[in-house]
mmCIF file of C-alpha atoms in Angstrom:
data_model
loop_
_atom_site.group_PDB
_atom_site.id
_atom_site.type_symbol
_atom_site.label_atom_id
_atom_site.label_comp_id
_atom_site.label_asym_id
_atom_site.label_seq_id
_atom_site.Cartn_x
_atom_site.Cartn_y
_atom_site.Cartn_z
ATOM 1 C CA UNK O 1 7.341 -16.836 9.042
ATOM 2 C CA UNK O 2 6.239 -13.134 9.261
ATOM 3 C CA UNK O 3 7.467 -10.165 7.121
ATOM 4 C CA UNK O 4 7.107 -6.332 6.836
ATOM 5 C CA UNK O 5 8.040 -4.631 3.954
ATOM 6 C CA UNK O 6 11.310 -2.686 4.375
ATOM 7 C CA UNK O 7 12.605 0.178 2.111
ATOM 8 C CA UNK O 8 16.077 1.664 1.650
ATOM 9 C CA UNK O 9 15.962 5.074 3.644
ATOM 10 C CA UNK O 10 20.144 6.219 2.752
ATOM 11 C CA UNK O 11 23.760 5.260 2.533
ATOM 12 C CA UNK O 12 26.074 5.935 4.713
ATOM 13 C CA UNK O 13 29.797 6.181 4.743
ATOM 14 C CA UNK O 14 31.735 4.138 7.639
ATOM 15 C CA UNK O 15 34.346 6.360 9.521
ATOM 16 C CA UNK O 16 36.497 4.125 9.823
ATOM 17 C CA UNK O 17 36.678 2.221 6.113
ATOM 18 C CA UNK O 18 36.645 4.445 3.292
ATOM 19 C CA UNK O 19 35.703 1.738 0.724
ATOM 20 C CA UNK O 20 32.554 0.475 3.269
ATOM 21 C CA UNK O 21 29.026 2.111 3.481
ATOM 22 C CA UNK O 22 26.225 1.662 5.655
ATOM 23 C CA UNK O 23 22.667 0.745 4.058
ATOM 24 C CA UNK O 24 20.104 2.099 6.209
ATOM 25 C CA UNK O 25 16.576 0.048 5.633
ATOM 26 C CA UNK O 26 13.850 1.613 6.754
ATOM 27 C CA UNK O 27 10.971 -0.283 8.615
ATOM 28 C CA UNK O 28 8.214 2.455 8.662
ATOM 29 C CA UNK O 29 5.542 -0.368 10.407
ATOM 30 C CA UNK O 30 7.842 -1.281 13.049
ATOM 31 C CA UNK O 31 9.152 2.061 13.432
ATOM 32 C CA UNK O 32 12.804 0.783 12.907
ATOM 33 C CA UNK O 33 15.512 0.971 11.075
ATOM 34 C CA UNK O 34 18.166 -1.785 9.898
ATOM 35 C CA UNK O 35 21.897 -1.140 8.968
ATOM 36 C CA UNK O 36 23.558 -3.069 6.345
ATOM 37 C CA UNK O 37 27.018 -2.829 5.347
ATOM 38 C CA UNK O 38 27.627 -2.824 1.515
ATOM 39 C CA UNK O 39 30.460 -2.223 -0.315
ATOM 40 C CA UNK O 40 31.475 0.862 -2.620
ATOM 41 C CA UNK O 41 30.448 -1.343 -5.899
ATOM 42 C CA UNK O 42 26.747 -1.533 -4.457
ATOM 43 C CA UNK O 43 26.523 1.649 -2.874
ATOM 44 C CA UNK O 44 26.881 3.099 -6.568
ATOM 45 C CA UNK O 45 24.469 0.431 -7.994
ATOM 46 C CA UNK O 46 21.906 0.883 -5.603
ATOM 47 C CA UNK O 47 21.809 4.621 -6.263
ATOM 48 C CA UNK O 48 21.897 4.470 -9.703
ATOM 49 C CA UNK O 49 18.638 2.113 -9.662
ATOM 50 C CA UNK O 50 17.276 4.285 -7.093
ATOM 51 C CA UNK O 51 17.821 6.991 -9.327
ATOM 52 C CA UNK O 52 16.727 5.256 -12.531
ATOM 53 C CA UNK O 53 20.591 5.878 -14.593
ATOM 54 C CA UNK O 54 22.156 3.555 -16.476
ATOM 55 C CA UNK O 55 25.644 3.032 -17.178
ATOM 56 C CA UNK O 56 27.313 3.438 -20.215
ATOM 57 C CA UNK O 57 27.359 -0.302 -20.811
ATOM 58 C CA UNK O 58 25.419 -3.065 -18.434
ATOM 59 C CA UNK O 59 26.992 -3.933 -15.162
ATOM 60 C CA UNK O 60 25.874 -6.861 -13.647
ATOM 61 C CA UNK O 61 22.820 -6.398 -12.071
ATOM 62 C CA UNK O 62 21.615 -4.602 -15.368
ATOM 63 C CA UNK O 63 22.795 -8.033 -17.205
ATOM 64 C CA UNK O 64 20.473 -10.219 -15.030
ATOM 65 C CA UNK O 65 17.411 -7.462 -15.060
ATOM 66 C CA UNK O 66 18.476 -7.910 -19.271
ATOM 67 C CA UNK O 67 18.149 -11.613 -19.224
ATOM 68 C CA UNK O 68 15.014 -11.832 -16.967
ATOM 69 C CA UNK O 69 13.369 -9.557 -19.687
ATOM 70 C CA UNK O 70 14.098 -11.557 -22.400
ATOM 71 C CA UNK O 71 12.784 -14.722 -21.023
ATOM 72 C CA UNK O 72 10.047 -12.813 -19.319
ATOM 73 C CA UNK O 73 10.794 -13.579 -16.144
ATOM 74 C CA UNK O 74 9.527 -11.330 -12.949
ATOM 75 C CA UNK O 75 10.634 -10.584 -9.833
ATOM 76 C CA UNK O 76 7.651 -10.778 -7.695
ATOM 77 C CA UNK O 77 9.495 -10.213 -4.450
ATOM 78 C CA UNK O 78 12.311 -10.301 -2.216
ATOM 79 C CA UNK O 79 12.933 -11.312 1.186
ATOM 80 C CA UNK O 80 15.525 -11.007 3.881
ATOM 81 C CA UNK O 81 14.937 -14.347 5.539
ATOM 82 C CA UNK O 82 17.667 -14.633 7.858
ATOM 83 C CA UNK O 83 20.993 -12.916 9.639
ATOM 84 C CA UNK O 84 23.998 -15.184 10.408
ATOM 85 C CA UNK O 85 27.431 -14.318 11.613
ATOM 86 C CA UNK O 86 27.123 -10.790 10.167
ATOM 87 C CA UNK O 87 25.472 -11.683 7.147
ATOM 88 C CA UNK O 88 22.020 -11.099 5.577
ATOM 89 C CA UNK O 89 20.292 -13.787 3.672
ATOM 90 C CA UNK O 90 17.966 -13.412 0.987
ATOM 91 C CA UNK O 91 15.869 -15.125 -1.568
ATOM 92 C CA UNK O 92 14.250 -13.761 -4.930
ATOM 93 C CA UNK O 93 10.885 -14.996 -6.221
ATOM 94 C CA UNK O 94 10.783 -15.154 -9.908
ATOM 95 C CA UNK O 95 8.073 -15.618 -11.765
ATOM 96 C CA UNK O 96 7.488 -17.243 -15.763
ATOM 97 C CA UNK O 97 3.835 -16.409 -15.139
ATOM 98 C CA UNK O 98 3.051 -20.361 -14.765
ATOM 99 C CA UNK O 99 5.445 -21.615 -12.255
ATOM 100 C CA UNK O 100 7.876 -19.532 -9.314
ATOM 101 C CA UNK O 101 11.300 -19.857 -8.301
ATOM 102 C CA UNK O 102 12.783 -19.144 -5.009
ATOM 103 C CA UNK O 103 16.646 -18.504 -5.978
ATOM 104 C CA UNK O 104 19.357 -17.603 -3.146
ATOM 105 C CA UNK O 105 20.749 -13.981 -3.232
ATOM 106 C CA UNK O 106 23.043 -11.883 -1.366
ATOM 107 C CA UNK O 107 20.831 -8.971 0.103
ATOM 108 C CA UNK O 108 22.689 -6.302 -1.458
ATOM 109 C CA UNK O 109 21.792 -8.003 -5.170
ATOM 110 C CA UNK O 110 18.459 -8.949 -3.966
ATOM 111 C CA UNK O 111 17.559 -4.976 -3.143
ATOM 112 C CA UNK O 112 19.494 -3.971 -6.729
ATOM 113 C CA UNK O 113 17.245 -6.128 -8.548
ATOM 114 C CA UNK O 114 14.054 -5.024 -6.210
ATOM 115 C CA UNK O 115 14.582 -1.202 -7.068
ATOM 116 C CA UNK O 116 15.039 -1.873 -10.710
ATOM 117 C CA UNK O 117 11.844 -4.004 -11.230
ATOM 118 C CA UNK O 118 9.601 -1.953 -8.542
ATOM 119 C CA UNK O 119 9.021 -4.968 -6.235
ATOM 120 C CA UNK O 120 8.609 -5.193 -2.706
ATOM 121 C CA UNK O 121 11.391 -6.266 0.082
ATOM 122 C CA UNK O 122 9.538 -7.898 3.103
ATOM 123 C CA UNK O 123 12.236 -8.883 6.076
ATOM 124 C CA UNK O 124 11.300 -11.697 8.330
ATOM 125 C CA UNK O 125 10.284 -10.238 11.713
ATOM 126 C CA UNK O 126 12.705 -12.152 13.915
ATOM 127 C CA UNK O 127 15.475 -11.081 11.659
ATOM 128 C CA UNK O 128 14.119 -7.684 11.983
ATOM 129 C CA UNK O 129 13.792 -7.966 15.822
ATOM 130 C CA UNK O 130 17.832 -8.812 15.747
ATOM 131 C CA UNK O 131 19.383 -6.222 13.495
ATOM 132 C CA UNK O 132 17.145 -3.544 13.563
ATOM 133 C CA UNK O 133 17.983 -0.089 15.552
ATOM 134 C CA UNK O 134 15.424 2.983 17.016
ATOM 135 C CA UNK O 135 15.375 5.805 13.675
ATOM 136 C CA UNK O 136 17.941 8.052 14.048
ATOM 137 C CA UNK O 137 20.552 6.042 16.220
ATOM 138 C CA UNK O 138 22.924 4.667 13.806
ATOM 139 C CA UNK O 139 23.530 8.241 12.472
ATOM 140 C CA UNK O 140 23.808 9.474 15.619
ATOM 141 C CA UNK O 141 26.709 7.239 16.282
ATOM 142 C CA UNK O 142 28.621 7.723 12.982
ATOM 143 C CA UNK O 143 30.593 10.973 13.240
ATOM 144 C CA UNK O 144 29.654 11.334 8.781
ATOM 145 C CA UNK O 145 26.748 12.361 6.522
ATOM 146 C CA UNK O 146 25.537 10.865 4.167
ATOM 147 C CA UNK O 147 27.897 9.152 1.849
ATOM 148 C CA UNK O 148 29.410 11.218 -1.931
ATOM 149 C CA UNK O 149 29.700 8.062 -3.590
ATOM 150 C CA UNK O 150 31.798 8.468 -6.680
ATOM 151 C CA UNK O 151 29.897 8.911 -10.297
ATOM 152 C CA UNK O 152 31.265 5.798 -12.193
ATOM 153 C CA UNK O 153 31.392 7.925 -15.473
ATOM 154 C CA UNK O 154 33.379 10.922 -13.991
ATOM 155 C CA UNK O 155 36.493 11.727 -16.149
ATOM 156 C CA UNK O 156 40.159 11.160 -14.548
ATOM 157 C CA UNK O 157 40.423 14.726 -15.640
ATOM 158 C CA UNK O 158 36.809 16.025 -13.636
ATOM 159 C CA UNK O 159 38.043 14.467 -10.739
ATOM 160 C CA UNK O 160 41.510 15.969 -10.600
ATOM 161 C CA UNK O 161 39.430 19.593 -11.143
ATOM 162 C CA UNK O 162 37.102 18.439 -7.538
ATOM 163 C CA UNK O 163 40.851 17.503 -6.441
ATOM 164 C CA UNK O 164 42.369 21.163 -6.953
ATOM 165 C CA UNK O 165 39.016 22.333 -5.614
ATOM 166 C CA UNK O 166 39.576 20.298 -2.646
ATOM 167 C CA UNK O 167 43.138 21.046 -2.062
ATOM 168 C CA UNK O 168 42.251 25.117 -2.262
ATOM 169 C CA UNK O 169 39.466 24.408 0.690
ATOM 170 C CA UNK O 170 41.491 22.872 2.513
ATOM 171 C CA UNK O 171 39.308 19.701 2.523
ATOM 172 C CA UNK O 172 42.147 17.350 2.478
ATOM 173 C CA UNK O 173 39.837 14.148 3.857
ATOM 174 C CA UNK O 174 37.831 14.427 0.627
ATOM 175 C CA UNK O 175 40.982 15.249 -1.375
ATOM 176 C CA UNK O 176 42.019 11.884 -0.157
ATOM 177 C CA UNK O 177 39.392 10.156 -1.595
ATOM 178 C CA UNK O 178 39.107 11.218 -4.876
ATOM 179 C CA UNK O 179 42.865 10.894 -5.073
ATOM 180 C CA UNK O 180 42.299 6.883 -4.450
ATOM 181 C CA UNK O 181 39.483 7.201 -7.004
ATOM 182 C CA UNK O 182 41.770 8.472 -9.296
ATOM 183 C CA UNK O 183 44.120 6.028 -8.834
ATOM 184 C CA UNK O 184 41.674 3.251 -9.155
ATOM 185 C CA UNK O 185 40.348 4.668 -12.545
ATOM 186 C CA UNK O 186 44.153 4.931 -13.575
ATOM 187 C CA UNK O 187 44.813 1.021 -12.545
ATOM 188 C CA UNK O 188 42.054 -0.107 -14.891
#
Protein backbone atom coordinates (compact mmCIF):
# COMPACT_ATOMS: atom_id res chain seq x y z
CA UNK A 1 0.00 0.00 0.00
CA UNK A 2 0.93 3.71 -0.59
CA UNK A 3 0.52 6.67 1.85
CA UNK A 4 0.93 10.51 2.00
CA UNK A 5 1.06 12.20 5.02
CA UNK A 6 -2.16 14.13 5.79
CA UNK A 7 -2.59 16.99 8.37
CA UNK A 8 -5.68 18.45 10.03
CA UNK A 9 -6.30 21.86 8.12
CA UNK A 10 -9.91 22.98 10.44
CA UNK A 11 -13.21 21.99 11.92
CA UNK A 12 -16.15 22.65 10.70
CA UNK A 13 -19.64 22.87 11.98
CA UNK A 14 -22.46 20.82 9.96
CA UNK A 15 -25.58 23.02 9.12
CA UNK A 16 -27.69 20.77 9.59
CA UNK A 17 -26.54 18.87 13.13
CA UNK A 18 -25.52 21.09 15.76
CA UNK A 19 -23.72 18.40 17.82
CA UNK A 20 -21.66 17.15 14.33
CA UNK A 21 -18.45 18.81 12.89
CA UNK A 22 -16.59 18.38 9.86
CA UNK A 23 -12.69 17.48 10.10
CA UNK A 24 -11.06 18.85 7.18
CA UNK A 25 -7.55 16.83 6.47
CA UNK A 26 -5.40 18.41 4.46
CA UNK A 27 -3.35 16.53 1.70
CA UNK A 28 -0.81 19.29 0.69
CA UNK A 29 1.09 16.48 -1.89
CA UNK A 30 -1.98 15.55 -3.55
CA UNK A 31 -3.37 18.88 -3.44
CA UNK A 32 -6.59 17.58 -1.66
CA UNK A 33 -8.48 17.75 1.01
CA UNK A 34 -10.53 14.98 3.04
CA UNK A 35 -13.69 15.60 5.23
CA UNK A 36 -14.31 13.66 8.27
CA UNK A 37 -17.20 13.88 10.42
CA UNK A 38 -16.41 13.89 14.23
CA UNK A 39 -18.42 14.47 16.94
CA UNK A 40 -18.58 17.55 19.46
CA UNK A 41 -16.44 15.36 22.16
CA UNK A 42 -13.49 15.19 19.50
CA UNK A 43 -13.86 18.37 17.95
CA UNK A 44 -12.90 19.82 21.53
CA UNK A 45 -10.12 17.17 22.01
CA UNK A 46 -8.57 17.64 18.87
CA UNK A 47 -8.27 21.38 19.46
CA UNK A 48 -7.14 21.23 22.71
CA UNK A 49 -4.09 18.89 21.51
CA UNK A 50 -3.73 21.07 18.63
CA UNK A 51 -3.47 23.78 20.92
CA UNK A 52 -1.31 22.05 23.53
CA UNK A 53 -4.20 22.65 26.82
CA UNK A 54 -4.98 20.32 29.13
CA UNK A 55 -7.99 19.77 31.02
CA UNK A 56 -8.49 20.17 34.45
CA UNK A 57 -8.29 16.43 35.02
CA UNK A 58 -7.30 13.68 32.11
CA UNK A 59 -9.92 12.80 29.60
CA UNK A 60 -9.39 9.88 27.79
CA UNK A 61 -7.09 10.36 25.23
CA UNK A 62 -4.81 12.16 27.89
CA UNK A 63 -5.25 8.73 30.03
CA UNK A 64 -3.83 6.56 27.17
CA UNK A 65 -0.97 9.33 26.12
CA UNK A 66 -0.48 8.88 30.43
CA UNK A 67 -0.16 5.18 30.27
CA UNK A 68 1.97 4.98 27.05
CA UNK A 69 4.46 7.27 29.02
CA UNK A 70 4.75 5.27 31.81
CA UNK A 71 5.51 2.11 30.05
CA UNK A 72 7.46 4.03 27.49
CA UNK A 73 5.64 3.26 24.79
CA UNK A 74 5.68 5.51 21.35
CA UNK A 75 3.54 6.25 18.83
CA UNK A 76 5.58 6.07 15.78
CA UNK A 77 2.71 6.62 13.39
CA UNK A 78 -0.72 6.51 12.30
CA UNK A 79 -2.49 5.50 9.33
CA UNK A 80 -5.87 5.78 7.73
CA UNK A 81 -5.89 2.44 5.96
CA UNK A 82 -9.26 2.14 4.76
CA UNK A 83 -13.01 3.83 4.27
CA UNK A 84 -16.08 1.54 4.61
CA UNK A 85 -19.72 2.38 4.69
CA UNK A 86 -18.94 5.92 5.94
CA UNK A 87 -16.33 5.04 8.18
CA UNK A 88 -12.55 5.64 8.43
CA UNK A 89 -10.24 2.97 9.60
CA UNK A 90 -7.12 3.36 11.29
CA UNK A 91 -4.24 1.67 12.94
CA UNK A 92 -1.55 3.04 15.52
CA UNK A 93 2.06 1.83 15.53
CA UNK A 94 3.46 1.68 18.95
CA UNK A 95 6.65 1.23 19.73
CA UNK A 96 8.62 -0.38 23.26
CA UNK A 97 11.82 0.47 21.39
CA UNK A 98 12.44 -3.47 20.75
CA UNK A 99 9.33 -4.74 19.25
CA UNK A 100 6.00 -2.68 17.36
CA UNK A 101 2.44 -3.03 17.62
CA UNK A 102 -0.12 -2.33 15.06
CA UNK A 103 -3.39 -1.71 17.34
CA UNK A 104 -6.93 -0.83 15.64
CA UNK A 105 -8.23 2.78 16.22
CA UNK A 106 -11.05 4.86 15.29
CA UNK A 107 -9.52 7.79 13.14
CA UNK A 108 -10.72 10.44 15.26
CA UNK A 109 -8.56 8.75 18.41
CA UNK A 110 -5.86 7.83 16.11
CA UNK A 111 -5.33 11.81 15.02
CA UNK A 112 -5.88 12.80 19.06
CA UNK A 113 -3.12 10.66 19.97
CA UNK A 114 -0.97 11.78 16.66
CA UNK A 115 -1.19 15.60 17.65
CA UNK A 116 -0.32 14.93 21.22
CA UNK A 117 2.86 12.82 20.57
CA UNK A 118 4.00 14.89 17.27
CA UNK A 119 3.75 11.87 14.90
CA UNK A 120 2.89 11.65 11.45
CA UNK A 121 -0.69 10.55 9.83
CA UNK A 122 -0.02 8.93 6.34
CA UNK A 123 -3.58 7.92 4.51
CA UNK A 124 -3.49 5.11 2.07
CA UNK A 125 -3.74 6.58 -1.45
CA UNK A 126 -6.77 4.64 -2.66
CA UNK A 127 -8.57 5.70 0.43
CA UNK A 128 -7.44 9.10 -0.35
CA UNK A 129 -8.49 8.82 -4.05
CA UNK A 130 -12.23 7.95 -2.56
CA UNK A 131 -12.91 10.53 0.10
CA UNK A 132 -10.86 13.22 -0.75
CA UNK A 133 -12.36 16.67 -2.31
CA UNK A 134 -10.51 19.76 -4.58
CA UNK A 135 -9.30 22.58 -1.47
CA UNK A 136 -11.85 24.81 -0.91
CA UNK A 137 -15.04 22.78 -2.02
CA UNK A 138 -16.40 21.40 1.08
CA UNK A 139 -16.52 24.97 2.54
CA UNK A 140 -17.90 26.19 -0.30
CA UNK A 141 -20.83 23.94 0.10
CA UNK A 142 -21.46 24.42 3.86
CA UNK A 143 -23.42 27.65 4.32
CA UNK A 144 -20.97 28.02 8.16
CA UNK A 145 -17.46 29.07 9.25
CA UNK A 146 -15.48 27.59 11.02
CA UNK A 147 -16.86 25.86 14.02
CA UNK A 148 -16.95 27.92 18.10
CA UNK A 149 -16.62 24.76 19.75
CA UNK A 150 -17.49 25.16 23.38
CA UNK A 151 -14.44 25.62 26.09
CA UNK A 152 -15.03 22.50 28.35
CA UNK A 153 -14.01 24.63 31.46
CA UNK A 154 -16.41 27.61 30.78
CA UNK A 155 -18.56 28.40 33.90
CA UNK A 156 -22.55 27.80 33.70
CA UNK A 157 -22.44 31.37 34.82
CA UNK A 158 -19.77 32.69 31.67
CA UNK A 159 -21.94 31.12 29.39
CA UNK A 160 -25.24 32.60 30.49
CA UNK A 161 -23.13 36.24 30.27
CA UNK A 162 -22.22 35.10 26.07
CA UNK A 163 -26.11 34.13 26.37
CA UNK A 164 -27.37 37.79 27.39
CA UNK A 165 -24.71 38.98 24.95
CA UNK A 166 -26.27 36.93 22.37
CA UNK A 167 -29.81 37.66 23.08
CA UNK A 168 -28.94 41.73 22.96
CA UNK A 169 -27.37 41.04 19.21
CA UNK A 170 -29.90 39.49 18.22
CA UNK A 171 -27.84 36.33 17.44
CA UNK A 172 -30.47 33.96 18.48
CA UNK A 173 -28.77 30.78 16.37
CA UNK A 174 -25.76 31.07 18.68
CA UNK A 175 -28.00 31.87 21.67
CA UNK A 176 -29.38 28.50 20.89
CA UNK A 177 -26.40 26.79 21.31
CA UNK A 178 -24.99 27.86 24.28
CA UNK A 179 -28.43 27.51 25.79
CA UNK A 180 -28.09 23.50 25.00
CA UNK A 181 -24.56 23.84 26.39
CA UNK A 182 -25.90 25.10 29.35
CA UNK A 183 -28.24 22.64 29.74
CA UNK A 184 -25.82 19.88 29.18
CA UNK A 185 -23.40 21.31 31.88
CA UNK A 186 -26.59 21.55 34.19
CA UNK A 187 -27.55 17.63 33.45
CA UNK A 188 -24.13 16.53 34.67
Amino acid sequence: MNYTNVFPLQILQTPSMSDAYVLVLSAPERGKQIPVIIGETEAQAIVMAIERRQARRPLTHNLLFNIMESFMLTLKKVTIDRFEEGIFYSTLFISDGFTEKHVDSRTTDAIILALMQGCDVMMDLSVLEETSMEPGALEANMPQNKAHLPNPEETIEQLEEKLRQCEEAEDYEQAAEIMKRINQLKST
